[in-house]
Amino acid sequence: MDLSYIINELGEDRENYYRSVSPPIMMSSNFCFDNIKDMQESLEFEHEIPFYTRGVNPTTAILQKKIAALEKTEDALIFASGSAAIGAAVMANLSQGDHVVCVEKPYSWTNKLLNQLLPRFGVTATMVDGTDPKNYERAIRPSTKILYLESPNSWTFELQDIEAVVKIAKKHGLLTIIDNSYASPINMNPAEMGVDIVTHSASKYLNGHSDLVAGVLCATKEMTTKIFKSEFMTLGGIISPMNAWLMLRGLRTLPIRMERTEKSTATIIDFLASHEKVGKIYYPFHPSHPQYELAKKQMKQGTGQFTIQLKTENPDEIIRFCDSLKTFYLACSWGGHESLIFPAVAMVTSMNYKNATTPLNMIRFYVGLEETDYLIADLKQAFDKI
């Protein structure tokens, strides 16, 4: 399916809303019927026909079609956050006593789900170094049900060989789930490599404007129907019609935003790689990355997120560098129009850093849509402060 068709036309029945270029926002919570027969049909097919907005909403339905087509899956569900989408994907496929094998250092809330919340209900997890697919197989138990991937993660950017992990999963009859937020569906489609469920924090690239929080789950129609009738409807972690409309707006520019951020990031990386005050760069599409060839095999291009280590371990100097940046905002998310940093030193007071594995001099960057000369000038003046 052509990318331009997906973004601009798929699911948009303009003849039903006055040939409007932008789809309507159906803010109704309820939908009424002419007769009992129509109401019965809507209840019977509540996963397809609007009945109550906690289930199907017409504005959100347009978004679902586009997201599924972008990820090359049969269907998609839209959630109020990426955490909600991940939680539904995992919980829908586990019961008491089951076991999950997950890549180490995943998204922090995925880690809490698997190692703090689900153990309360008899579910266990084993975290493995995913750079070697065999580690997944070594960790499989008779009770294992899911192999969980995040390729790459969003701090040190280790990748998994997705096809190899899928092969292991199929050999053992296991389900695979991946968080594809980093690459976006523009740059990687894990379903084409055999992954069963693909999730995203849609607050990031899919929306791209830093004005909403959302998540998506992409899979077969059978799987999304199963999740819809259980975790989706029961827990009710839905997106509002207004936010669905904002995401539709954001999708219009997704390809050009991804192209711009990749080119700008490459320029910023070249500058940082040659700077005397930068020790190490973590970026899948930099030749120094140990999985550079795998990154090129699995993803079409790089994106806007990477990490550096400063050549200083002095907390005062690290803080001075970060506080001196004016164009790169201090913030935790990424994927919008604005460039950001998230320094590890900011987390010291929020966790027991004695047991942390992230060095204090690590700073995660996200490159937005500003001019690269503007960003590099900001970096230069901050480096001059240390």
mmCIF file of N, CA, C and O in Angstrom, residues 80-82 200-215 247 333-336:
data_model
loop_
_atom_site.group_PDB
_atom_site.id
_atom_site.type_symbol
_atom_site.label_atom_id
_atom_site.label_comp_id
_atom_site.label_asym_id
_atom_site.label_seq_id
_atom_site.Cartn_x
_atom_site.Cartn_y
_atom_site.Cartn_z
ATOM 1 N N ALA A 80 -4.236 5.031 25.558
ATOM 2 C CA ALA A 80 -3.969 6.337 26.158
ATOM 3 C C ALA A 80 -2.487 6.582 26.401
ATOM 4 O O ALA A 80 -2.088 7.708 26.683
ATOM 5 N N SER A 81 -1.650 5.553 26.314
ATOM 6 C CA SER A 81 -0.203 5.711 26.479
ATOM 7 C C SER A 81 0.504 4.486 25.921
ATOM 8 O O SER A 81 -0.106 3.433 25.716
ATOM 9 N N GLY A 82 1.799 4.623 25.695
ATOM 10 C CA GLY A 82 2.584 3.474 25.283
ATOM 11 C C GLY A 82 2.606 2.397 26.345
ATOM 12 O O GLY A 82 2.564 1.198 26.033
ATOM 13 N N HIS A 200 4.005 0.754 20.150
ATOM 14 C CA HIS A 200 4.677 2.055 20.058
ATOM 15 C C HIS A 200 4.218 2.957 21.182
ATOM 16 O O HIS A 200 3.043 2.914 21.578
ATOM 17 N N SER A 201 5.121 3.794 21.649
ATOM 18 C CA SER A 201 4.715 4.998 22.349
ATOM 19 C C SER A 201 4.407 6.015 21.260
ATOM 20 O O SER A 201 5.314 6.606 20.669
ATOM 21 N N ALA A 202 3.132 6.201 20.979
ATOM 22 C CA ALA A 202 2.723 7.070 19.875
ATOM 23 C C ALA A 202 2.913 8.542 20.207
ATOM 24 O O ALA A 202 2.800 9.398 19.327
ATOM 25 N N SER A 203 3.217 8.851 21.464
ATOM 26 C CA SER A 203 3.547 10.221 21.858
ATOM 27 C C SER A 203 4.789 10.696 21.124
ATOM 28 O O SER A 203 5.014 11.903 21.003
ATOM 29 N N LYS A 204 5.597 9.747 20.642
ATOM 30 C CA LYS A 204 6.882 10.072 20.041
ATOM 31 C C LYS A 204 6.695 10.427 18.558
ATOM 32 O O LYS A 204 5.997 11.363 18.227
ATOM 33 N N TYR A 205 7.299 9.649 17.646
ATOM 34 C CA TYR A 205 7.301 10.015 16.238
ATOM 35 C C TYR A 205 5.909 10.003 15.598
ATOM 36 O O TYR A 205 5.615 10.833 14.743
ATOM 37 N N LEU A 206 5.058 9.074 15.994
ATOM 38 C CA LEU A 206 3.771 8.948 15.313
ATOM 39 C C LEU A 206 2.956 10.227 15.439
ATOM 40 O O LEU A 206 2.297 10.654 14.490
ATOM 41 N N ASN A 207 2.998 10.854 16.610
ATOM 42 C CA ASN A 207 2.321 12.139 16.753
ATOM 43 C C ASN A 207 3.229 13.287 16.328
ATOM 44 O O ASN A 207 2.875 14.090 15.484
ATOM 45 N N GLY A 208 4.406 13.358 16.951
ATOM 46 C CA GLY A 208 5.435 14.268 16.473
ATOM 47 C C GLY A 208 5.305 15.723 16.872
ATOM 48 O O GLY A 208 6.083 16.556 16.411
ATOM 49 N N HIS A 209 4.331 16.085 17.731
ATOM 50 C CA HIS A 209 4.134 17.483 18.074
ATOM 51 C C HIS A 209 4.162 17.757 19.576
ATOM 52 O O HIS A 209 3.843 18.868 20.010
ATOM 53 N N SER A 210 4.498 16.761 20.379
ATOM 54 C CA SER A 210 4.655 16.935 21.828
ATOM 55 C C SER A 210 3.418 17.517 22.492
ATOM 56 O O SER A 210 3.526 18.307 23.430
ATOM 57 N N ASP A 211 2.235 17.121 22.007
ATOM 58 C CA ASP A 211 1.018 17.661 22.601
ATOM 59 C C ASP A 211 -0.007 16.598 22.968
ATOM 60 O O ASP A 211 -1.167 16.919 23.223
ATOM 61 N N LEU A 212 0.414 15.343 23.019
ATOM 62 C CA LEU A 212 -0.479 14.296 23.500
ATOM 63 C C LEU A 212 0.333 13.096 23.954
ATOM 64 O O LEU A 212 1.513 12.956 23.621
ATOM 65 N N VAL A 213 -0.321 12.232 24.726
ATOM 66 C CA VAL A 213 0.263 10.954 25.149
ATOM 67 C C VAL A 213 -0.627 9.850 24.591
ATOM 68 O O VAL A 213 -1.849 9.897 24.738
ATOM 69 N N ALA A 214 -0.028 8.862 23.928
ATOM 70 C CA ALA A 214 -0.807 7.777 23.320
ATOM 71 C C ALA A 214 0.085 6.574 23.073
ATOM 72 O O ALA A 214 1.315 6.670 23.109
ATOM 73 N N GLY A 215 -0.534 5.435 22.833
ATOM 74 C CA GLY A 215 0.184 4.210 22.495
ATOM 75 C C GLY A 215 -0.582 3.432 21.448
ATOM 76 O O GLY A 215 -1.801 3.613 21.299
ATOM 77 N N MET A 247 -3.377 13.000 16.401
ATOM 78 C CA MET A 247 -2.439 12.033 15.830
ATOM 79 C C MET A 247 -2.617 11.916 14.321
ATOM 80 O O MET A 247 -1.642 11.767 13.581
ATOM 81 N N SER A 333 11.029 12.988 27.122
ATOM 82 C CA SER A 333 10.483 12.270 25.976
ATOM 83 C C SER A 333 11.300 12.552 24.721
ATOM 84 O O SER A 333 12.447 13.007 24.803
ATOM 85 N N TRP A 334 10.734 12.319 23.558
ATOM 86 C CA TRP A 334 11.409 12.572 22.287
ATOM 87 C C TRP A 334 10.406 12.377 21.151
ATOM 88 O O TRP A 334 9.274 11.969 21.374
ATOM 89 N N GLY A 335 10.813 12.715 19.932
ATOM 90 C CA GLY A 335 9.968 12.485 18.768
ATOM 91 C C GLY A 335 9.224 13.701 18.275
ATOM 92 O O GLY A 335 8.554 13.635 17.249
ATOM 93 N N GLY A 336 9.306 14.832 18.994
ATOM 94 C CA GLY A 336 8.608 16.032 18.582
ATOM 95 C C GLY A 336 9.478 16.929 17.717
ATOM 96 O O GLY A 336 10.518 16.526 17.207
#
